[in-house]
Tab-separated table of N, CA, C and O in Angstrom:
chain	number	residue	atom	x	y	z
B	1	PRO	N	26.446	26.707	7.534
B	1	PRO	CA	25.361	24.904	8.015
B	1	PRO	C	24.169	25.290	8.453
B	1	PRO	O	23.197	24.770	8.063
B	2	GLY	N	24.507	26.596	9.246
B	2	GLY	CA	22.808	26.681	9.867
B	2	GLY	C	21.777	27.185	8.813
B	2	GLY	O	20.648	26.836	9.106
B	3	VAL	N	22.196	28.173	7.792
B	3	VAL	CA	21.189	28.506	6.808
B	3	VAL	C	21.049	27.340	6.198
B	3	VAL	O	20.113	27.140	5.677
B	4	GLY	N	22.034	26.103	5.565
B	4	GLY	CA	21.713	24.973	4.787
B	4	GLY	C	20.376	24.190	5.918
B	4	GLY	O	19.360	23.383	5.374
B	5	GLN	N	21.051	24.147	6.813
B	5	GLN	CA	19.854	23.499	7.822
B	5	GLN	C	18.553	24.093	7.882
B	5	GLN	O	17.256	23.409	8.013
B	6	ILE	N	18.501	25.586	8.122
B	6	ILE	CA	17.036	26.091	8.082
B	6	ILE	C	16.280	25.947	6.753
B	6	ILE	O	15.006	25.672	6.530
B	7	ALA	N	17.307	26.168	5.746
B	7	ALA	CA	16.599	26.009	4.190
B	7	ALA	C	15.449	24.383	3.939
B	7	ALA	O	14.872	24.250	3.334
B	8	MET	N	16.687	23.326	4.494
B	8	MET	CA	16.123	21.844	4.734
B	8	MET	C	14.892	22.126	5.523
B	8	MET	O	13.974	21.238	5.094
B	9	ALA	N	14.914	22.930	6.428
B	9	ALA	CA	13.865	22.481	7.567
B	9	ALA	C	12.302	23.029	6.771
B	9	ALA	O	11.512	22.136	6.816
B	10	ALA	N	13.003	23.903	5.948
B	10	ALA	CA	11.858	25.033	5.600
B	10	ALA	C	11.271	24.346	4.375
B	10	ALA	O	9.628	23.992	4.077
B	11	TRP	N	11.872	23.354	3.517
B	11	TRP	CA	11.767	22.436	2.104
B	11	TRP	C	11.005	21.171	3.026
B	11	TRP	O	9.804	21.126	2.300
B	12	ILE	N	11.227	20.935	3.494
B	12	ILE	CA	10.530	19.359	4.254
B	12	ILE	C	9.219	20.156	5.163
B	12	ILE	O	8.180	19.278	5.070
B	13	PHE	N	9.252	20.468	5.969
B	13	PHE	CA	8.053	21.296	6.498
B	13	PHE	C	7.189	21.341	5.545
B	13	PHE	O	5.799	21.382	5.479
B	14	THR	N	7.044	22.199	4.318
B	14	THR	CA	6.725	23.015	3.280
B	14	THR	C	5.905	21.579	2.920
B	14	THR	O	5.050	21.204	2.379
B	15	PHE	N	6.699	20.424	2.294
B	15	PHE	CA	6.746	19.580	1.449
B	15	PHE	C	5.459	18.730	2.254
B	15	PHE	O	4.613	18.227	1.767
B	16	PHE	N	6.201	18.135	3.790
B	16	PHE	CA	4.822	17.571	4.332
B	16	PHE	C	3.612	18.278	4.738
B	16	PHE	O	2.642	17.527	4.828
B	17	VAL	N	3.259	19.230	4.653
B	17	VAL	CA	1.985	20.067	5.089
B	17	VAL	C	1.138	20.107	3.583
B	17	VAL	O	0.071	19.960	3.728
B	18	PHE	N	1.877	20.598	2.629
B	18	PHE	CA	1.292	20.685	1.364
B	18	PHE	C	1.405	19.613	0.714
B	18	PHE	O	0.927	19.186	-0.739
B	19	GLN	N	2.315	18.786	0.626
B	19	GLN	CA	2.816	17.630	-0.382
B	19	GLN	C	3.203	18.079	-1.978
B	19	GLN	O	2.827	17.425	-2.780
B	20	ILE	N	3.872	19.340	-2.009
B	20	ILE	CA	3.882	20.096	-3.399
B	20	ILE	C	5.112	20.407	-3.377
B	20	ILE	O	5.784	21.245	-2.713
B	21	SER	N	6.319	19.698	-4.315
B	21	SER	CA	7.680	19.634	-4.187
B	21	SER	C	8.041	21.236	-4.724
B	21	SER	O	8.777	21.801	-3.822
B	22	SER	N	7.007	21.551	-6.223
B	22	SER	CA	7.658	22.802	-6.166
B	22	SER	C	7.145	24.266	-5.546
B	22	SER	O	8.188	24.783	-5.106
B	23	LEU	N	6.282	24.183	-4.142
B	23	LEU	CA	5.803	25.180	-3.346
B	23	LEU	C	6.998	25.291	-2.137
B	23	LEU	O	7.324	25.942	-1.900
B	24	SER	N	7.199	23.461	-2.265
B	24	SER	CA	8.606	23.862	-0.893
B	24	SER	C	9.875	24.181	-1.583
B	24	SER	O	10.616	24.717	-0.744
B	25	ALA	N	10.221	24.141	-2.823
B	25	ALA	CA	11.241	24.933	-3.506
B	25	ALA	C	11.351	26.536	-3.275
B	25	ALA	O	12.169	26.799	-2.666
B	26	LEU	N	10.158	26.974	-3.574
B	26	LEU	CA	9.953	28.321	-3.597
B	26	LEU	C	9.914	28.653	-2.092
B	26	LEU	O	10.294	30.057	-2.001
B	27	VAL	N	9.161	28.610	-1.084
B	27	VAL	CA	9.294	28.509	0.086
B	27	VAL	C	10.675	28.548	0.224
B	27	VAL	O	11.017	29.651	1.448
B	28	SER	N	11.126	27.441	0.522
B	28	SER	CA	12.819	26.954	0.598
B	28	SER	C	13.355	28.259	0.291
B	28	SER	O	14.587	29.072	0.953
B	29	THR	N	13.535	29.069	-0.955
B	29	THR	CA	14.271	29.691	-1.263
B	29	THR	C	14.039	31.562	-0.684
B	29	THR	O	15.289	31.645	-0.532
B	30	VAL	N	12.808	31.542	-0.503
B	30	VAL	CA	12.792	32.762	0.394
B	30	VAL	C	13.072	32.640	1.865
B	30	VAL	O	14.147	33.710	2.270
B	31	VAL	N	12.877	31.676	2.711
B	31	VAL	CA	13.244	31.432	3.645
B	31	VAL	C	14.482	31.451	3.623
B	31	VAL	O	15.398	31.881	4.587
B	32	THR	N	15.598	30.808	3.196
B	32	THR	CA	17.229	31.018	3.094
B	32	THR	C	17.548	32.281	2.553
B	32	THR	O	18.424	32.639	3.773
B	33	ILE	N	16.872	33.072	1.745
B	33	ILE	CA	17.338	34.412	1.414
B	33	ILE	C	17.117	34.953	2.852
B	33	ILE	O	18.063	35.829	3.282
B	34	ALA	N	16.465	34.899	3.748
B	34	ALA	CA	15.717	35.525	5.339
B	34	ALA	C	16.865	35.346	6.376
B	34	ALA	O	17.075	35.684	6.840
B	35	ALA	N	16.791	33.953	6.063
B	35	ALA	CA	18.004	33.308	6.957
B	35	ALA	C	19.318	33.949	6.796
B	35	ALA	O	19.737	34.124	8.101
B	36	ALA	N	19.638	33.781	5.800
B	36	ALA	CA	20.812	34.188	5.872
B	36	ALA	C	21.415	35.673	5.881
B	36	ALA	O	22.392	36.016	6.767
B	37	TYR	N	20.671	36.512	5.634
B	37	TYR	CA	20.609	37.533	6.186
B	37	TYR	C	20.336	37.985	7.498
B	37	TYR	O	21.118	38.770	7.757
B	38	LEU	N	19.600	37.490	8.393
B	38	LEU	CA	19.232	37.850	9.465
B	38	LEU	C	20.562	36.819	10.299
B	38	LEU	O	20.643	37.391	11.302
B	39	ILE	N	21.222	35.819	9.805
B	39	ILE	CA	22.167	35.183	10.765
B	39	ILE	C	23.740	35.879	10.495
B	39	ILE	O	24.361	35.684	11.220
B	40	GLY	N	23.564	36.685	9.490
B	40	GLY	CA	25.219	37.745	9.203
B	40	GLY	C	25.654	37.377	7.925
B	40	GLY	O	26.500	38.046	7.653
B	41	PHE	N	24.761	36.966	7.021
B	41	PHE	CA	25.160	37.002	5.599
B	41	PHE	C	25.228	37.840	4.551
B	41	PHE	O	24.404	37.618	3.532
B	42	ALA	N	24.611	39.152	5.415
B	42	ALA	CA	23.818	40.237	4.433
B	42	ALA	C	24.626	40.514	3.460
B	42	ALA	O	24.130	41.186	2.538
B	43	HIS	N	25.965	40.207	3.178
B	43	HIS	CA	26.886	40.856	1.909
B	43	HIS	C	26.519	40.410	0.855
B	43	HIS	O	26.906	39.922	-0.146
B	44	LEU	N	26.068	38.706	0.987
B	44	LEU	CA	25.484	38.019	0.062
B	44	LEU	C	24.165	38.205	-0.107
B	44	LEU	O	23.653	37.205	-1.369
B	45	THR	N	23.460	39.081	0.121
B	45	THR	CA	22.000	39.615	-0.074
B	45	THR	C	21.396	39.471	-1.543
B	45	THR	O	20.946	38.864	-2.003
B	46	PRO	N	22.457	40.451	-2.137
B	46	PRO	CA	22.158	40.808	-3.672
B	46	PRO	C	22.579	39.590	-4.559
B	46	PRO	O	21.887	39.091	-5.487
B	47	LEU	N	23.258	38.728	-4.210
B	47	LEU	CA	23.825	37.539	-5.077
B	47	LEU	C	22.558	36.586	-4.750
B	47	LEU	O	21.895	35.774	-5.858
B	48	MET	N	21.940	36.252	-3.629
B	48	MET	CA	21.046	35.361	-3.037
B	48	MET	C	19.921	35.836	-3.953
B	48	MET	O	18.841	34.894	-4.531
B	49	LEU	N	19.629	37.456	-3.884
B	49	LEU	CA	18.260	37.129	-4.785
B	49	LEU	C	18.106	37.288	-5.958
B	49	LEU	O	17.251	36.959	-6.683
B	50	VAL	N	19.421	37.248	-6.445
B	50	VAL	CA	19.537	37.340	-7.916
B	50	VAL	C	19.141	35.739	-7.959
B	50	VAL	O	18.538	35.146	-9.358
B	51	MET	N	20.049	35.236	-7.504
B	51	MET	CA	19.616	33.635	-7.659
B	51	MET	C	18.184	33.168	-7.431
B	51	MET	O	17.929	32.171	-8.029
B	52	GLY	N	17.621	33.604	-6.151
B	52	GLY	CA	15.838	33.689	-5.887
B	52	GLY	C	15.272	34.118	-7.124
B	52	GLY	O	13.695	33.274	-7.637
B	53	ALA	N	15.485	34.745	-7.749
B	53	ALA	CA	14.801	34.975	-9.255
B	53	ALA	C	14.716	34.444	-9.947
B	53	ALA	O	14.043	34.001	-10.717
B	54	LEU	N	16.260	33.887	-10.631
B	54	LEU	CA	16.204	32.891	-11.209
B	54	LEU	C	15.384	31.295	-10.749
B	54	LEU	O	14.896	30.846	-11.851
B	55	ILE	N	15.446	30.834	-9.552
B	55	ILE	CA	14.423	30.017	-9.298
B	55	ILE	C	13.066	29.818	-9.499
B	55	ILE	O	12.301	29.395	-10.014
B	56	PHE	N	12.451	31.444	-9.011
B	56	PHE	CA	11.312	31.927	-9.355
B	56	PHE	C	10.869	31.674	-10.503
B	56	PHE	O	9.586	31.267	-11.316
B	57	TRP	N	12.165	32.366	-11.333
B	57	TRP	CA	11.876	32.739	-13.143
B	57	TRP	C	11.311	30.887	-13.710
B	57	TRP	O	10.716	30.699	-14.727
B	58	LYS	N	12.262	30.018	-13.205
B	58	LYS	CA	12.289	28.607	-13.605
B	58	LYS	C	10.954	27.725	-13.149
B	58	LYS	O	10.956	27.143	-13.739
B	59	HIS	N	10.530	28.266	-11.916
B	59	HIS	CA	9.326	28.033	-11.239
B	59	HIS	C	8.034	28.649	-11.970
B	59	HIS	O	6.888	28.097	-11.678
B	60	ARG	N	7.684	29.513	-12.592
B	60	ARG	CA	6.872	30.251	-13.429
B	60	ARG	C	5.635	29.229	-13.826
B	60	ARG	O	4.901	29.456	-13.610
B	61	GLU	N	6.152	28.193	-14.366
B	61	GLU	CA	4.978	27.568	-15.067
B	61	GLU	C	4.048	26.661	-13.867
B	61	GLU	O	3.084	26.701	-13.304
B	62	ASN	N	5.033	26.265	-12.591
B	62	ASN	CA	4.689	25.894	-11.576
B	62	ASN	C	3.758	27.010	-10.819
B	62	ASN	O	2.530	26.153	-10.097
B	63	ILE	N	4.546	27.972	-10.501
B	63	ILE	CA	3.874	28.858	-9.957
B	63	ILE	C	2.182	29.283	-10.457
B	63	ILE	O	1.259	29.283	-9.841
B	64	GLN	N	2.159	29.582	-11.807
B	64	GLN	CA	0.495	29.574	-12.540
B	64	GLN	C	-0.143	28.365	-12.131
B	64	GLN	O	-1.195	28.356	-11.774
B	65	ARG	N	0.340	26.962	-12.406
B	65	ARG	CA	-0.387	25.859	-11.752
B	65	ARG	C	-0.982	25.936	-10.216
B	65	ARG	O	-2.003	25.609	-10.011
B	66	LEU	N	0.079	26.667	-9.703
B	66	LEU	CA	0.100	26.746	-8.184
B	66	LEU	C	-1.234	27.560	-7.846
B	66	LEU	O	-2.276	27.346	-7.216
B	67	TRP	N	-1.476	28.835	-8.628
B	67	TRP	CA	-2.217	29.560	-8.415
B	67	TRP	C	-3.607	29.269	-8.876
B	67	TRP	O	-4.651	29.690	-8.536
B	68	ARG	N	-3.617	28.179	-10.078
B	68	ARG	CA	-4.886	27.635	-10.437
B	68	ARG	C	-5.447	26.408	-9.538
B	68	ARG	O	-6.630	25.641	-9.943
B	69	GLY	N	-4.229	26.009	-8.957
B	69	GLY	CA	-5.101	24.792	-7.956
B	69	GLY	C	-4.753	23.504	-8.769
B	69	GLY	O	-5.238	22.605	-8.151
B	70	GLU	N	-3.728	23.686	-9.436
B	70	GLU	CA	-3.979	22.630	-10.595
B	70	GLU	C	-2.282	21.680	-10.434
B	70	GLU	O	-2.066	20.971	-10.988
B	71	GLU	N	-1.543	22.210	-9.671
B	71	GLU	CA	-0.006	21.856	-9.277
B	71	GLU	C	-0.226	20.325	-8.605
B	71	GLU	O	-0.884	20.096	-7.747
B	72	PRO	N	0.150	18.952	-9.438
B	72	PRO	CA	0.485	18.068	-8.607
B	72	PRO	C	0.575	17.570	-7.293
B	72	PRO	O	1.864	18.722	-7.176
B	73	THR	N	0.240	17.176	-6.370
B	73	THR	CA	0.672	16.968	-5.297
B	73	THR	C	1.255	15.390	-5.076
B	73	THR	O	1.449	14.560	-6.177
B	74	THR	N	2.107	14.686	-4.247
B	74	THR	CA	2.789	13.555	-4.024
B	74	THR	C	1.690	12.538	-4.130
B	74	THR	O	1.739	11.304	-4.482
B	75	GLY	N	0.566	12.661	-3.882
B	75	GLY	CA	-0.318	11.864	-3.316
B	75	GLY	C	-0.526	10.807	-1.892
B	75	GLY	O	-0.897	9.937	-2.226
B	76	TRP	N	0.224	11.167	-1.313
B	76	TRP	CA	0.794	10.732	-0.105
B	76	TRP	C	-0.207	10.770	1.193
B	76	TRP	O	0.063	10.070	2.123
B	77	SER	N	-1.484	11.592	0.878
B	77	SER	CA	-2.138	11.859	2.149
B	77	SER	C	-2.858	10.574	2.268
B	77	SER	O	-2.787	9.881	1.449
B	78	LYS	N	-3.503	10.919	3.425
B	78	LYS	CA	-4.099	9.600	4.131
B	78	LYS	C	-5.177	9.742	3.646
B	78	LYS	O	-6.053	9.244	4.866
B	79	LYS	N	-6.197	10.900	3.006
B	79	LYS	CA	-7.599	10.998	2.773
B	79	LYS	C	-8.061	9.704	1.933
B	79	LYS	O	-7.570	8.746	1.259
């Protein structure tokens, strides 16, 4: 539960700051792996790294759009 709560908090925080779902997923992935390792699930690190790599692979087009500044946001900003 602790790792799940940290992952969820990372996703929500990133989403509300940047309003980009794919960025939130990527940040949450990295935070989840680090949190699991630090909390005491180091034995799962290899599996989580593989899963994280797959998530980044599936988001490769989103990552390219993020680098170019073209990834769409939710548009919830008050600008």
